Amino acid sequence: MPQLLADNPTTTQLRALSIGLRARGIAILHQDAEGRYDLAENLPLAWPANILGKTDAEILPPLLADHITSARRQCMATGLEQIIDFELPEPTRRRHFEARFSPDAPGVVITLFDITDERNREIAVTTLLREVSHRSKNLLAIVQSVAMQTAHHSGDIKDFLDKFRGRLHALSSTQDLVTESNWRGTHFQTLVMSQLARVSPGVLKDTRITGDNPLLGPNASLHIGLAIHELAANAVIHGALAEDQAGHVWVNAQIQKAAGLPEQLIIEWQETGIDTQQVRQAPRFGTMVLERIVPLSVGGSASFEIDDDKVSYRLAVPSDQFEP
């Protein structure tokens, strides 16, 4: 309880208490035995003004008035504190309140707490947990698919483990980027450099990254990251980034918009100056990822071509998967 310098609080003391209550978003009201308000301190903006001498039914919407009147009567009948929650509209938003009814014969004291920020935090946390659950299930489904397809296209257990470990790490590193952005996604060039550096840090010197740098959504980030991993891993083993090759890699992204059509992101990967014979012998699952799994997952289209001295990959990503 507050300590006062005298038995009768001074105007200064009451004003200080009022300011402290206001700073905490707390209002104090009192109703007499008839249910009429005879004290109101620090009323929130959402609460009706000029309530002294009036009842709940005279100042509040019917459902809320019945709710408060019922809590007051229960408090007076049992002598026990009652707690209720309710909302009141303001011009730009709705505010949440918690009301505590304490017996004060022959009436009740109502302590009104503004819990809008607390309630909004609870809603945000609940929404975030649902989002995490949803994305975790999606990620597990991707991992399961990668595991099954890798096993189907592996010669033995060691081959499977080597390939699956690399693909799992590719998904993991992309997931880290997505999480760091509060689930917004990751920028394209950051994703490319991350996957290239993870496969082999030294390959960046032989790689040119140009064009637009859109923010890819979480789904696009995971699948495009997997595509970049497949391209980079294949280039390091068989293609332009292999030690016995003198080739180069060019990665380009352009946001394009044709007349009457929505925007789309065109991603191109080109390896030049290489003997593509070994690339043609690469495991089939890599091309399946590039030509089928990734475009299907992002709702786009793709093509993968191997010429005499060049490897080309083109992926078209629809506008709902990225932000310019």
Coordinates of C-alpha atoms in Angstrom, one line a residue:
M1 CA 0.0 0.0 0.0
P2 CA 1.3 3.5 -0.6
Q3 CA 2.7 5.3 2.4
L4 CA 1.4 8.8 3.0
L5 CA 2.9 11.6 5.1
A6 CA -0.4 12.3 6.8
D7 CA -3.7 10.6 7.4
N8 CA -5.5 12.7 4.8
P9 CA -3.8 12.6 1.4
T10 CA -2.9 16.0 0.0
T11 CA -3.8 17.2 -3.5
T12 CA -0.1 16.7 -4.5
Q13 CA -0.1 13.1 -3.3
L14 CA -3.4 12.3 -5.1
R15 CA -2.1 13.9 -8.3
A16 CA 1.1 11.9 -8.0
L17 CA -0.9 8.7 -7.6
S18 CA -3.1 9.6 -10.5
I19 CA 0.0 10.3 -12.8
G20 CA 1.5 6.9 -11.7
L21 CA -1.7 5.1 -12.5
R22 CA -2.0 6.8 -15.9
A23 CA 1.5 5.9 -16.8
R24 CA 0.7 2.2 -16.1
G25 CA -2.6 2.3 -18.1
I26 CA -4.7 1.8 -14.9
A27 CA -8.0 3.4 -14.2
I28 CA -9.9 3.4 -10.9
L29 CA -13.7 3.5 -10.7
H30 CA -16.2 3.1 -7.9
Q31 CA -19.9 2.0 -8.1
D32 CA -22.3 2.4 -5.2
A33 CA -24.8 -0.2 -4.1
E34 CA -27.2 0.9 -6.9
G35 CA -24.5 0.4 -9.6
R36 CA -24.0 4.1 -10.2
Y37 CA -20.5 5.5 -10.7
D38 CA -19.4 7.9 -8.0
L39 CA -15.7 7.9 -8.8
A40 CA -13.7 7.8 -12.0
E41 CA -10.0 8.4 -12.2
N42 CA -7.8 8.1 -15.4
L43 CA -10.6 6.9 -17.6
P44 CA -9.2 5.6 -20.9
L45 CA -10.1 7.3 -24.2
A46 CA -12.2 4.4 -25.3
W47 CA -14.4 4.7 -22.1
P48 CA -17.5 7.0 -22.3
A49 CA -17.0 10.4 -20.6
N50 CA -19.3 12.0 -18.0
I51 CA -20.2 8.7 -16.3
L52 CA -20.7 10.0 -12.7
G53 CA -24.2 9.2 -11.4
K54 CA -24.9 6.8 -14.3
T55 CA -25.2 3.1 -14.5
D56 CA -23.6 0.6 -16.9
A57 CA -26.8 0.4 -19.0
E58 CA -26.8 4.1 -19.5
I59 CA -23.2 4.5 -20.9
L60 CA -22.1 1.1 -22.4
P61 CA -23.2 -1.2 -25.2
P62 CA -25.9 -3.7 -23.9
L63 CA -23.7 -6.8 -23.9
L64 CA -20.8 -5.1 -22.2
A65 CA -23.1 -3.4 -19.7
D66 CA -24.7 -6.8 -18.8
H67 CA -21.2 -8.3 -18.4
I68 CA -20.0 -5.6 -16.0
T69 CA -23.2 -5.5 -14.0
S70 CA -23.1 -9.3 -13.6
A71 CA -19.5 -9.1 -12.3
R72 CA -20.4 -6.3 -9.9
R73 CA -23.4 -8.3 -8.5
Q74 CA -21.3 -11.4 -8.1
C75 CA -18.6 -9.5 -6.3
M76 CA -21.1 -7.9 -3.9
A77 CA -23.0 -11.2 -3.3
T78 CA -19.9 -13.3 -2.6
G79 CA -17.4 -10.8 -1.2
L80 CA -14.9 -12.2 -3.6
E81 CA -12.9 -10.4 -6.3
Q82 CA -14.2 -10.9 -9.9
I83 CA -12.1 -10.5 -13.1
I84 CA -13.4 -10.0 -16.6
D85 CA -11.9 -9.1 -20.0
F86 CA -13.5 -7.0 -22.7
E87 CA -12.9 -4.7 -25.7
L88 CA -13.8 -1.1 -26.5
P89 CA -13.3 0.6 -29.8
E90 CA -11.2 3.7 -30.4
P91 CA -11.2 5.7 -33.6
T92 CA -8.3 3.7 -35.1
R93 CA -8.3 0.4 -33.3
R94 CA -9.9 -1.7 -30.5
R95 CA -8.4 -1.7 -27.1
H96 CA -8.4 -4.6 -24.6
F97 CA -9.1 -4.2 -20.9
E98 CA -9.1 -6.3 -17.8
A99 CA -11.4 -5.2 -15.0
R100 CA -11.0 -6.3 -11.4
F101 CA -14.0 -5.9 -9.1
S102 CA -13.1 -5.7 -5.4
P103 CA -15.8 -5.5 -2.6
D104 CA -16.1 -2.1 -0.9
A105 CA -19.4 -2.2 1.0
P106 CA -21.9 -1.0 0.1
G107 CA -20.4 -0.9 -3.4
V108 CA -17.4 -2.1 -5.4
V109 CA -14.0 -0.7 -6.6
I110 CA -13.2 -1.4 -10.2
T111 CA -9.6 -1.4 -11.2
L112 CA -9.3 -1.2 -15.0
F113 CA -6.1 -2.3 -16.8
D114 CA -5.3 -1.5 -20.4
I115 CA -3.9 -4.9 -21.7
T116 CA -3.9 -4.0 -25.4
D117 CA -0.2 -4.4 -25.9
E118 CA -0.1 -7.6 -23.8
R119 CA -2.9 -9.1 -25.9
N120 CA -1.3 -8.1 -29.1
R121 CA 2.0 -9.8 -28.0
E122 CA 0.1 -12.9 -27.2
I123 CA -1.6 -12.9 -30.7
A124 CA 1.8 -12.3 -32.3
V125 CA 3.4 -15.2 -30.5
T126 CA 0.6 -17.5 -31.3
T127 CA 0.7 -16.5 -35.0
L128 CA 4.5 -17.0 -35.0
L129 CA 4.2 -20.5 -33.5
R130 CA 1.7 -21.5 -36.1
E131 CA 4.0 -20.1 -38.8
V132 CA 7.0 -22.0 -37.4
S133 CA 4.9 -25.2 -37.2
H134 CA 3.7 -24.8 -40.8
R135 CA 7.2 -24.1 -42.1
S136 CA 8.7 -26.9 -40.1
K137 CA 6.3 -29.4 -41.6
N138 CA 7.1 -28.0 -45.1
L139 CA 10.8 -28.3 -44.5
L140 CA 10.5 -31.9 -43.2
A141 CA 8.5 -32.8 -46.3
I142 CA 11.3 -31.4 -48.5
V143 CA 13.9 -33.3 -46.5
Q144 CA 11.9 -36.5 -46.8
S145 CA 11.6 -36.0 -50.6
V146 CA 15.4 -35.2 -51.0
A147 CA 16.3 -38.3 -48.9
M148 CA 14.1 -40.6 -51.0
Q149 CA 15.3 -39.3 -54.3
T150 CA 18.9 -39.3 -53.2
A151 CA 18.6 -42.9 -52.1
H152 CA 17.0 -43.8 -55.4
H153 CA 19.9 -42.3 -57.4
S154 CA 22.8 -43.4 -55.2
G155 CA 25.1 -46.4 -55.9
D156 CA 25.9 -47.3 -52.3
I157 CA 25.4 -46.1 -48.7
K158 CA 28.6 -43.9 -48.9
D159 CA 27.4 -42.3 -52.1
F160 CA 24.0 -41.7 -50.5
L161 CA 25.5 -40.2 -47.3
D162 CA 27.8 -37.9 -49.2
K163 CA 25.1 -36.5 -51.5
F164 CA 22.4 -36.4 -48.8
R165 CA 24.7 -34.6 -46.3
G166 CA 25.5 -31.9 -48.9
R167 CA 21.8 -31.3 -49.8
L168 CA 20.8 -31.3 -46.2
H169 CA 23.5 -28.7 -45.4
A170 CA 22.3 -26.6 -48.3
L171 CA 18.8 -26.6 -46.9
S172 CA 20.1 -25.8 -43.4
S173 CA 22.2 -22.8 -44.5
T174 CA 19.3 -21.4 -46.5
Q175 CA 17.0 -21.9 -43.5
D176 CA 19.5 -19.9 -41.4
L177 CA 19.2 -17.0 -43.8
V178 CA 15.4 -17.2 -43.7
T179 CA 15.3 -17.3 -39.9
E180 CA 17.7 -14.4 -39.6
S181 CA 15.3 -12.2 -41.7
N182 CA 12.4 -13.0 -39.3
W183 CA 11.0 -15.4 -41.9
R184 CA 10.8 -12.8 -44.7
G185 CA 13.2 -14.8 -46.9
T186 CA 16.6 -13.9 -48.3
H187 CA 18.0 -11.8 -51.1
F188 CA 19.0 -13.7 -54.2
Q189 CA 22.6 -12.7 -54.4
T190 CA 23.1 -13.5 -50.7
L191 CA 21.6 -16.9 -51.3
V192 CA 23.9 -17.6 -54.3
M193 CA 27.1 -16.5 -52.5
S194 CA 26.1 -18.5 -49.4
Q195 CA 25.6 -21.7 -51.4
L196 CA 28.8 -21.2 -53.5
A197 CA 30.9 -20.5 -50.4
R198 CA 29.5 -23.5 -48.6
V199 CA 30.3 -25.9 -51.5
S200 CA 33.9 -24.5 -51.9
P201 CA 35.0 -21.0 -50.6
G202 CA 37.5 -20.5 -53.5
V203 CA 35.0 -20.7 -56.3
L204 CA 33.7 -17.2 -55.8
K205 CA 36.7 -15.8 -57.7
D206 CA 35.6 -17.6 -60.8
T207 CA 31.9 -16.6 -60.5
R208 CA 30.2 -13.5 -61.7
I209 CA 26.9 -12.5 -60.1
T210 CA 24.9 -9.8 -61.8
G211 CA 21.4 -8.3 -62.3
D212 CA 18.6 -7.7 -59.8
N213 CA 18.7 -8.7 -56.2
P214 CA 15.1 -9.4 -55.1
L215 CA 14.0 -10.7 -51.8
L216 CA 13.0 -14.3 -52.2
G217 CA 10.2 -15.6 -50.0
P218 CA 10.9 -18.5 -47.6
N219 CA 9.6 -21.2 -50.0
A220 CA 11.5 -19.8 -53.0
S221 CA 14.6 -19.4 -50.9
L222 CA 14.7 -23.0 -49.8
H223 CA 14.1 -24.5 -53.3
I224 CA 16.2 -22.0 -55.3
G225 CA 18.9 -22.5 -52.7
L226 CA 18.7 -26.3 -53.4
A227 CA 19.0 -25.6 -57.1
I228 CA 22.1 -23.4 -56.7
H229 CA 23.6 -26.1 -54.5
E230 CA 23.1 -28.7 -57.2
L231 CA 24.5 -26.5 -59.9
A232 CA 27.5 -25.5 -57.7
A233 CA 28.2 -29.0 -56.5
N234 CA 28.1 -30.3 -60.1
A235 CA 30.3 -27.4 -61.3
V236 CA 32.9 -28.1 -58.6
I237 CA 33.0 -31.9 -59.4
H238 CA 32.5 -32.0 -63.2
G239 CA 32.1 -28.4 -64.6
A240 CA 33.5 -24.9 -64.7
L241 CA 34.6 -24.8 -61.1
A242 CA 36.5 -28.1 -61.1
E243 CA 40.3 -27.9 -60.5
D244 CA 41.1 -29.3 -63.9
Q245 CA 38.9 -26.8 -65.8
A246 CA 39.5 -23.2 -66.7
G247 CA 35.9 -22.3 -67.0
H248 CA 33.8 -19.5 -65.5
V249 CA 30.3 -19.3 -64.0
W250 CA 27.9 -16.4 -64.6
V251 CA 24.7 -16.1 -62.5
N252 CA 22.2 -13.4 -63.4
A253 CA 18.7 -12.5 -62.2
Q254 CA 16.3 -10.1 -64.0
I255 CA 12.8 -9.1 -63.0
Q256 CA 10.9 -9.1 -66.3
K257 CA 7.3 -7.9 -67.1
A258 CA 5.8 -8.6 -70.5
A259 CA 2.7 -6.6 -71.7
G260 CA -0.4 -7.9 -70.0
L261 CA 1.5 -10.4 -67.9
P262 CA 2.6 -10.3 -64.2
E263 CA 6.2 -9.8 -63.2
Q264 CA 8.5 -12.8 -63.1
L265 CA 12.1 -13.4 -62.0
I266 CA 14.3 -15.0 -64.6
I267 CA 17.4 -16.7 -63.0
E268 CA 20.1 -17.9 -65.3
W269 CA 23.2 -19.9 -64.6
Q270 CA 25.9 -20.4 -67.3
E271 CA 29.1 -22.3 -67.2
T272 CA 31.4 -21.6 -70.1
G273 CA 34.9 -22.7 -71.3
I274 CA 34.6 -26.3 -70.3
D275 CA 34.4 -29.9 -71.7
T276 CA 30.9 -30.9 -70.9
Q277 CA 31.4 -34.7 -71.4
Q278 CA 31.7 -35.3 -67.7
V279 CA 28.7 -33.0 -67.0
R280 CA 26.5 -35.2 -69.2
Q281 CA 27.5 -38.2 -67.0
A282 CA 26.4 -36.5 -63.7
P283 CA 23.8 -38.3 -61.5
R284 CA 20.2 -37.9 -62.8
F285 CA 18.8 -36.6 -59.5
G286 CA 20.6 -33.3 -60.0
T287 CA 18.8 -32.5 -63.2
M288 CA 15.5 -33.7 -61.7
V289 CA 15.9 -31.1 -59.0
L290 CA 16.6 -28.4 -61.5
E291 CA 14.0 -29.3 -64.2
R292 CA 11.1 -30.7 -62.1
I293 CA 11.3 -30.3 -58.3
V294 CA 12.3 -26.7 -58.0
P295 CA 10.1 -25.2 -60.7
L296 CA 7.1 -27.2 -59.5
S297 CA 7.7 -26.0 -55.9
V298 CA 7.8 -22.3 -56.8
G299 CA 5.1 -22.5 -59.4
G300 CA 7.5 -21.6 -62.3
S301 CA 9.2 -23.2 -65.2
A302 CA 12.8 -24.3 -65.9
S303 CA 15.2 -25.6 -68.6
F304 CA 18.6 -27.2 -68.3
E305 CA 20.8 -27.5 -71.3
I306 CA 24.3 -29.0 -71.9
D307 CA 26.0 -27.9 -75.1
D308 CA 29.5 -28.8 -76.4
D309 CA 31.3 -26.2 -74.2
K310 CA 28.5 -24.6 -72.1
V311 CA 26.0 -25.5 -69.4
S312 CA 22.9 -23.4 -69.1
Y313 CA 20.1 -23.3 -66.6
R314 CA 17.1 -21.0 -66.7
L315 CA 14.4 -20.7 -64.0
A316 CA 11.3 -18.5 -64.2
V317 CA 9.9 -17.6 -60.8
P318 CA 6.4 -16.0 -60.5
S319 CA 5.9 -12.7 -58.7
D320 CA 4.2 -14.3 -55.6
Q321 CA 7.5 -15.8 -54.7
F322 CA 9.6 -12.7 -54.4
E323 CA 9.6 -8.9 -53.7
P324 CA 11.5 -6.6 -56.0

